[in-house]
């Protein structure tokens, strides 16, 4: 029998909770209306929740919804859309009243959603402590939680066990030494996946190991707009890129893209690569036995990769915000629903117990360990001002430009762009 949480909690009491948690321009329309109270005053017969989802996750949502419908009398309609369309359609249709009550989405949409007033807060109550903290941080904005997380993913260090064994290197230097001892002096490691365009996303963990985050985080996990790239940490990272580029060891190059990197690793041309779980079938299908571990530190701090989180947003215009919150916290947050979502789309679950259960698979355990070291991709709109400066400077440094000049100029350019 399915295990659901807190079903006996008064729906009416939750109305006030949902309304109290709302904030900003997106919350004003979730005050408990006469219509909402009527549908929840002793049952939810006749009420309908509309959920937008891509095809991969629709069935898992519908399965959880079946029990919800039986328990409450409400109807849940899952509307399938292309994942690429969800963000734009939600932004366009919620203000018109034509959008859904809930939608699946990525956490880095949050800043735009909040600033546009299209999402409401979600209250997980005591259940919040059961989730991986990084997944809650990912959906936190100005100190408030705006979605139910269900899955996370991060890149990790993948190694060819036939070439270098299964023991994880603890540092960058150890990793390079392991590769060179195995005879891979020319190509000990593959990192960049986007050629001459730059790829700071994949290499971010090395930057954080020098104590140089893009943006500083507040104690509650929210990102501030304070740029953290400057100072000694940022300069040390820039020097490290330079030292391992064309002017130094030559380990880094701008000639490797996603396909070339995977081909080199799959054919045994290099023993180490940083990649995400989505590439594992490519390697195993090629006959490569892999071990997955956290990314080793190049600096003195923990290497913290970006973590991407998927979750369910609650519309600011939902006429049934109470029911939607109940569906999220007591059904979609259950072990069974989170497991079903994992089965449908195998990303690391956000719920710790389910994440640990799928970590019986050593490959998944490695990605989970990497994510547990990680930080969310910044969810604030200011992140949009970063990429156009950050990626090109990475390539410039590995092509031999002076780190003491180009890195501080980049930081100033980002700060100026944010201030505009």
CSV table of C-alpha atoms in Angstrom, one decimal, residues 28-357:
chain,number,residue,atom,x,y,z
A,28,UNK,CA,-1.0,38.2,-3.9
A,29,UNK,CA,-3.4,36.1,-5.9
A,30,UNK,CA,-3.1,33.1,-3.6
A,31,UNK,CA,-5.0,34.6,-0.7
A,32,UNK,CA,-7.7,32.1,0.2
A,33,UNK,CA,-10.7,32.9,-1.9
A,34,UNK,CA,-14.3,31.9,-1.3
A,35,UNK,CA,-14.0,29.5,-4.2
A,36,UNK,CA,-10.9,27.9,-2.8
A,37,UNK,CA,-12.4,27.5,0.7
A,38,UNK,CA,-15.5,26.0,-0.7
A,39,UNK,CA,-13.6,23.3,-2.6
A,40,UNK,CA,-11.6,22.3,0.5
A,41,UNK,CA,-14.1,22.7,3.3
A,42,UNK,CA,-14.7,18.9,3.7
A,43,UNK,CA,-13.4,17.4,0.5
A,44,UNK,CA,-12.3,18.5,-2.9
A,45,UNK,CA,-14.9,16.9,-5.2
A,46,UNK,CA,-15.1,18.8,-8.4
A,47,UNK,CA,-11.8,20.6,-8.0
A,48,UNK,CA,-9.2,20.1,-10.7
A,49,UNK,CA,-5.4,20.5,-10.7
A,50,UNK,CA,-3.6,20.9,-14.0
A,51,UNK,CA,0.0,19.8,-14.1
A,52,UNK,CA,2.4,20.5,-17.0
A,53,UNK,CA,5.0,17.8,-17.5
A,54,UNK,CA,7.2,16.4,-20.3
A,55,UNK,CA,6.4,12.9,-21.5
A,56,UNK,CA,9.1,11.2,-19.5
A,57,UNK,CA,7.6,12.1,-16.1
A,58,UNK,CA,3.9,12.2,-17.0
A,59,UNK,CA,3.2,8.6,-16.0
A,60,UNK,CA,4.9,8.9,-12.6
A,61,UNK,CA,2.8,12.0,-11.8
A,62,UNK,CA,-0.4,10.4,-13.0
A,63,UNK,CA,0.3,7.4,-10.7
A,64,UNK,CA,0.7,9.6,-7.7
A,65,UNK,CA,-2.3,11.5,-8.7
A,66,UNK,CA,-4.5,8.4,-8.8
A,67,UNK,CA,-4.2,8.0,-5.1
A,68,UNK,CA,-4.7,11.7,-4.5
A,69,UNK,CA,-7.8,11.7,-6.6
A,70,UNK,CA,-9.2,8.7,-4.6
A,71,UNK,CA,-8.4,10.4,-1.3
A,72,UNK,CA,-9.7,13.9,-2.1
A,73,UNK,CA,-12.2,13.6,-4.9
A,74,UNK,CA,-10.2,16.1,-6.9
A,75,UNK,CA,-9.1,15.5,-10.5
A,76,UNK,CA,-5.5,15.9,-11.6
A,77,UNK,CA,-5.0,16.5,-15.3
A,78,UNK,CA,-1.4,16.0,-16.6
A,79,UNK,CA,-0.8,18.0,-19.8
A,80,UNK,CA,2.3,16.8,-21.7
A,81,UNK,CA,4.5,19.5,-23.3
A,82,UNK,CA,8.0,19.6,-24.7
A,83,UNK,CA,10.4,20.3,-21.8
A,84,UNK,CA,11.9,23.1,-23.9
A,85,UNK,CA,8.6,24.9,-24.1
A,86,UNK,CA,7.6,24.7,-20.4
A,87,UNK,CA,9.6,27.7,-19.2
A,88,UNK,CA,8.4,30.2,-21.9
A,89,UNK,CA,4.8,28.9,-21.9
A,90,UNK,CA,4.6,29.2,-18.1
A,91,UNK,CA,5.9,32.7,-18.1
A,92,UNK,CA,3.4,33.6,-20.9
A,93,UNK,CA,0.3,31.9,-19.7
A,94,UNK,CA,0.2,32.2,-16.0
A,95,UNK,CA,-0.4,36.0,-16.0
A,96,UNK,CA,-3.4,35.4,-18.4
A,97,UNK,CA,-4.9,32.8,-16.1
A,98,UNK,CA,-4.5,30.1,-18.7
A,99,UNK,CA,-1.5,28.4,-17.2
A,100,UNK,CA,-1.4,25.3,-15.0
A,101,UNK,CA,-1.5,24.9,-11.3
A,102,UNK,CA,1.8,23.2,-11.3
A,103,UNK,CA,4.6,22.6,-13.7
A,104,UNK,CA,7.8,20.6,-13.8
A,105,UNK,CA,10.9,22.7,-14.2
A,106,UNK,CA,14.6,23.4,-13.5
A,107,UNK,CA,15.7,25.4,-10.5
A,108,UNK,CA,17.6,28.0,-12.5
A,109,UNK,CA,14.3,29.2,-13.9
A,110,UNK,CA,13.4,30.4,-10.4
A,111,UNK,CA,14.8,34.0,-10.5
A,112,UNK,CA,12.9,34.9,-13.6
A,113,UNK,CA,9.8,33.2,-12.3
A,114,UNK,CA,9.9,35.2,-9.0
A,115,UNK,CA,10.7,38.5,-10.7
A,116,UNK,CA,7.9,37.9,-13.1
A,117,UNK,CA,5.5,37.1,-10.3
A,118,UNK,CA,4.3,33.7,-11.7
A,119,UNK,CA,5.2,31.4,-8.8
A,120,UNK,CA,4.1,30.9,-5.3
A,121,UNK,CA,6.0,29.6,-2.3
A,122,UNK,CA,5.8,25.9,-1.2
A,123,UNK,CA,5.8,24.9,2.5
A,124,UNK,CA,7.2,21.4,3.2
A,125,UNK,CA,6.9,21.6,7.0
A,126,UNK,CA,8.8,19.0,8.8
A,127,UNK,CA,9.2,17.1,5.5
A,128,UNK,CA,11.9,19.7,4.5
A,129,UNK,CA,14.5,17.9,6.6
A,130,UNK,CA,14.1,14.8,4.6
A,131,UNK,CA,15.5,16.4,1.4
A,132,UNK,CA,19.1,16.9,0.3
A,133,UNK,CA,20.0,20.4,1.5
A,134,UNK,CA,21.4,21.4,-1.9
A,135,UNK,CA,18.1,20.7,-3.5
A,136,UNK,CA,16.2,23.0,-1.1
A,137,UNK,CA,18.9,25.7,-1.5
A,138,UNK,CA,18.4,25.4,-5.3
A,139,UNK,CA,14.7,26.4,-5.0
A,140,UNK,CA,15.3,29.1,-2.3
A,141,UNK,CA,15.1,32.7,-3.3
A,142,UNK,CA,15.3,35.6,-0.8
A,143,UNK,CA,15.0,33.0,1.9
A,144,UNK,CA,11.8,31.3,0.7
A,145,UNK,CA,11.2,27.9,-0.9
A,146,UNK,CA,9.4,28.1,-4.2
A,147,UNK,CA,9.1,24.5,-5.4
A,148,UNK,CA,9.2,20.9,-4.4
A,149,UNK,CA,12.5,19.4,-5.5
A,150,UNK,CA,12.5,15.8,-6.8
A,151,UNK,CA,15.8,15.2,-8.6
A,152,UNK,CA,19.3,16.5,-8.8
A,153,UNK,CA,22.4,15.9,-11.0
A,154,UNK,CA,26.0,17.0,-11.0
A,155,UNK,CA,29.1,16.1,-13.0
A,156,UNK,CA,31.7,13.9,-11.3
A,157,UNK,CA,35.1,12.4,-12.0
A,158,UNK,CA,34.8,9.3,-14.1
A,159,UNK,CA,37.8,7.0,-14.5
A,160,UNK,CA,38.6,4.0,-16.7
A,161,UNK,CA,39.3,1.3,-14.1
A,162,UNK,CA,41.2,-0.9,-16.5
A,163,UNK,CA,43.7,1.9,-17.0
A,164,UNK,CA,44.0,3.5,-13.5
A,165,UNK,CA,42.1,1.2,-11.1
A,166,UNK,CA,39.2,2.2,-8.9
A,167,UNK,CA,40.9,4.2,-6.2
A,168,UNK,CA,39.8,7.8,-6.3
A,169,UNK,CA,42.4,10.5,-6.4
A,170,UNK,CA,42.1,13.0,-3.6
A,171,UNK,CA,43.7,16.0,-5.4
A,172,UNK,CA,44.4,17.3,-8.9
A,173,UNK,CA,48.1,16.4,-8.5
A,174,UNK,CA,47.3,12.8,-7.4
A,175,UNK,CA,45.0,12.4,-10.4
A,176,UNK,CA,47.6,13.6,-12.9
A,177,UNK,CA,50.3,11.4,-11.3
A,178,UNK,CA,48.0,8.4,-11.6
A,179,UNK,CA,47.5,9.1,-15.3
A,180,UNK,CA,51.1,9.7,-16.0
A,181,UNK,CA,52.1,6.5,-14.1
A,182,UNK,CA,49.7,4.6,-16.4
A,183,UNK,CA,51.4,6.1,-19.5
A,184,UNK,CA,49.1,9.0,-20.3
A,185,UNK,CA,51.5,11.9,-20.1
A,186,UNK,CA,50.2,13.5,-23.2
A,187,UNK,CA,46.5,13.3,-22.3
A,188,UNK,CA,46.1,12.6,-18.6
A,189,UNK,CA,42.7,14.1,-18.3
A,190,UNK,CA,39.7,15.4,-20.3
A,191,UNK,CA,37.7,18.4,-19.0
A,192,UNK,CA,36.4,20.9,-21.5
A,193,UNK,CA,33.4,19.9,-23.6
A,194,UNK,CA,32.6,23.0,-25.7
A,195,UNK,CA,35.7,23.6,-27.8
A,196,UNK,CA,36.7,27.3,-28.3
A,197,UNK,CA,33.4,28.5,-26.9
A,198,UNK,CA,34.5,27.7,-23.3
A,199,UNK,CA,32.9,25.5,-20.7
A,200,UNK,CA,33.0,26.9,-17.2
A,201,UNK,CA,30.0,24.8,-16.2
A,202,UNK,CA,31.9,21.5,-16.3
A,203,UNK,CA,35.0,23.0,-14.7
A,204,UNK,CA,33.3,25.0,-12.0
A,205,UNK,CA,34.3,22.5,-9.2
A,206,UNK,CA,38.0,23.3,-9.8
A,207,UNK,CA,37.3,27.0,-9.5
A,208,UNK,CA,35.4,26.6,-6.2
A,209,UNK,CA,38.3,24.6,-4.8
A,210,UNK,CA,40.3,27.8,-5.0
A,211,UNK,CA,37.6,29.6,-2.9
A,212,UNK,CA,36.2,31.6,-5.8
A,213,UNK,CA,32.4,31.2,-6.2
A,214,UNK,CA,30.6,33.1,-8.9
A,215,UNK,CA,28.2,34.7,-6.4
A,216,UNK,CA,28.3,34.5,-2.6
A,217,UNK,CA,25.5,32.6,-0.8
A,218,UNK,CA,23.6,33.8,2.3
A,219,UNK,CA,23.3,31.5,5.3
A,220,UNK,CA,19.8,30.3,4.2
A,221,UNK,CA,21.2,29.1,0.9
A,222,UNK,CA,20.0,32.0,-1.2
A,223,UNK,CA,22.4,33.5,-3.7
A,224,UNK,CA,23.3,37.1,-3.3
A,225,UNK,CA,24.4,39.4,-6.1
A,226,UNK,CA,27.8,39.8,-4.6
A,227,UNK,CA,30.4,38.6,-7.2
A,228,UNK,CA,32.8,36.1,-5.6
A,229,UNK,CA,35.2,35.7,-8.5
A,230,UNK,CA,37.7,38.4,-7.5
A,231,UNK,CA,40.3,38.4,-4.8
A,232,UNK,CA,43.2,35.9,-4.2
A,233,UNK,CA,41.0,32.9,-4.8
A,234,UNK,CA,39.9,34.0,-8.3
A,235,UNK,CA,43.4,35.0,-9.2
A,236,UNK,CA,44.8,31.7,-8.1
A,237,UNK,CA,42.3,29.8,-10.2
A,238,UNK,CA,43.1,32.0,-13.3
A,239,UNK,CA,46.8,31.2,-12.8
A,240,UNK,CA,46.0,27.5,-12.6
A,241,UNK,CA,44.2,27.6,-15.9
A,242,UNK,CA,47.1,29.5,-17.4
A,243,UNK,CA,49.6,27.0,-16.0
A,244,UNK,CA,47.8,24.0,-17.5
A,245,UNK,CA,47.1,25.7,-20.8
A,246,UNK,CA,49.3,26.1,-23.9
A,247,UNK,CA,51.8,28.2,-22.0
A,248,UNK,CA,52.3,25.5,-19.3
A,249,UNK,CA,51.6,21.8,-19.1
A,250,UNK,CA,49.3,21.7,-22.1
A,251,UNK,CA,46.7,19.6,-20.4
A,252,UNK,CA,43.9,22.0,-21.3
A,253,UNK,CA,43.1,22.8,-24.9
A,254,UNK,CA,40.3,24.5,-26.8
A,255,UNK,CA,40.0,21.7,-29.3
A,256,UNK,CA,37.9,19.2,-27.3
A,257,UNK,CA,34.1,19.4,-27.5
A,258,UNK,CA,31.5,17.0,-26.1
A,259,UNK,CA,31.7,14.4,-28.8
A,260,UNK,CA,35.5,14.4,-29.1
A,261,UNK,CA,35.9,14.1,-25.4
A,262,UNK,CA,33.6,11.2,-25.1
A,263,UNK,CA,35.2,9.5,-28.1
A,264,UNK,CA,38.7,9.9,-26.5
A,265,UNK,CA,37.6,8.5,-23.2
A,266,UNK,CA,35.5,5.6,-24.8
A,267,UNK,CA,38.5,4.5,-26.9
A,268,UNK,CA,40.9,4.5,-23.9
A,269,UNK,CA,42.9,7.6,-25.1
A,270,UNK,CA,42.7,9.1,-21.6
A,271,UNK,CA,41.9,7.6,-18.2
A,272,UNK,CA,40.0,10.4,-16.6
A,273,UNK,CA,37.1,12.7,-17.6
A,274,UNK,CA,34.6,15.0,-15.8
A,275,UNK,CA,31.1,14.4,-17.1
A,276,UNK,CA,27.5,13.8,-16.0
A,277,UNK,CA,25.5,10.6,-15.5
A,278,UNK,CA,24.0,11.0,-18.9
A,279,UNK,CA,27.2,9.8,-20.7
A,280,UNK,CA,27.6,6.6,-18.7
A,281,UNK,CA,25.8,4.4,-21.3
A,282,UNK,CA,28.1,5.8,-24.0
A,283,UNK,CA,31.1,4.5,-22.1
A,284,UNK,CA,29.7,1.2,-20.9
A,285,UNK,CA,28.4,0.4,-24.4
A,286,UNK,CA,31.9,0.9,-25.6
A,287,UNK,CA,33.1,-1.7,-23.1
A,288,UNK,CA,34.7,0.7,-20.6
A,289,UNK,CA,34.4,-0.2,-16.9
A,290,UNK,CA,34.1,3.0,-15.0
A,291,UNK,CA,34.3,4.2,-11.4
A,292,UNK,CA,32.7,7.5,-10.4
A,293,UNK,CA,33.9,9.7,-7.6
A,294,UNK,CA,33.8,13.3,-6.4
A,295,UNK,CA,36.0,15.8,-8.4
A,296,UNK,CA,39.4,16.2,-6.8
A,297,UNK,CA,40.5,19.6,-5.5
A,298,UNK,CA,43.0,21.7,-7.3
A,299,UNK,CA,43.1,24.3,-4.6
A,300,UNK,CA,42.8,24.0,-0.8
A,301,UNK,CA,39.0,23.8,-0.5
A,302,UNK,CA,36.4,21.2,-1.5
A,303,UNK,CA,35.7,21.0,-5.2
A,304,UNK,CA,32.0,21.9,-5.4
A,305,UNK,CA,30.4,21.3,-8.8
A,306,UNK,CA,27.2,22.9,-10.0
A,307,UNK,CA,24.1,20.9,-9.0
A,308,UNK,CA,21.1,21.1,-11.3
A,309,UNK,CA,17.7,20.4,-9.6
A,310,UNK,CA,14.4,19.5,-11.0
A,311,UNK,CA,11.1,20.2,-9.2
A,312,UNK,CA,7.5,21.2,-9.2
A,313,UNK,CA,6.6,24.9,-9.3
A,314,UNK,CA,3.3,26.2,-7.9
A,315,UNK,CA,1.6,28.9,-10.0
A,316,UNK,CA,0.9,32.2,-8.4
A,317,UNK,CA,-2.5,32.2,-10.2
A,318,UNK,CA,-3.6,28.8,-9.1
A,319,UNK,CA,-7.3,28.9,-8.0
A,320,UNK,CA,-6.6,25.8,-5.9
A,321,UNK,CA,-3.3,26.6,-4.2
A,322,UNK,CA,-4.3,24.7,-1.2
A,323,UNK,CA,-4.9,21.5,-3.1
A,324,UNK,CA,-1.8,21.9,-5.1
A,325,UNK,CA,0.3,22.3,-2.0
A,326,UNK,CA,-1.3,19.2,-0.5
A,327,UNK,CA,-0.6,17.2,-3.7
A,328,UNK,CA,3.0,18.3,-3.6
A,329,UNK,CA,3.8,17.8,0.1
A,330,UNK,CA,1.8,14.7,0.8
A,331,UNK,CA,1.9,12.8,-2.5
A,332,UNK,CA,4.7,13.9,-4.8
A,333,UNK,CA,7.1,14.1,-1.8
A,334,UNK,CA,6.4,10.5,-0.8
A,335,UNK,CA,9.1,7.9,-1.1
A,336,UNK,CA,6.9,6.0,-3.7
A,337,UNK,CA,6.4,9.0,-5.9
A,338,UNK,CA,10.0,10.0,-5.8
A,339,UNK,CA,11.1,6.5,-6.7
A,340,UNK,CA,8.6,6.4,-9.6
A,341,UNK,CA,10.0,9.7,-10.9
A,342,UNK,CA,13.5,8.2,-10.6
A,343,UNK,CA,12.4,5.1,-12.5
A,344,UNK,CA,10.9,7.2,-15.2
A,345,UNK,CA,13.9,9.6,-15.5
A,346,UNK,CA,17.0,8.3,-13.7
A,347,UNK,CA,18.4,11.3,-12.0
A,348,UNK,CA,19.4,11.3,-8.3
A,349,UNK,CA,16.3,11.7,-6.1
A,350,UNK,CA,16.1,14.8,-4.0
A,351,UNK,CA,14.6,12.9,-1.1
A,352,UNK,CA,17.6,11.5,0.9
A,353,UNK,CA,16.1,8.1,1.7
A,354,UNK,CA,15.4,7.4,-2.0
A,355,UNK,CA,18.7,8.9,-3.1
A,356,UNK,CA,20.5,6.5,-0.7
A,357,UNK,CA,18.5,3.5,-1.9
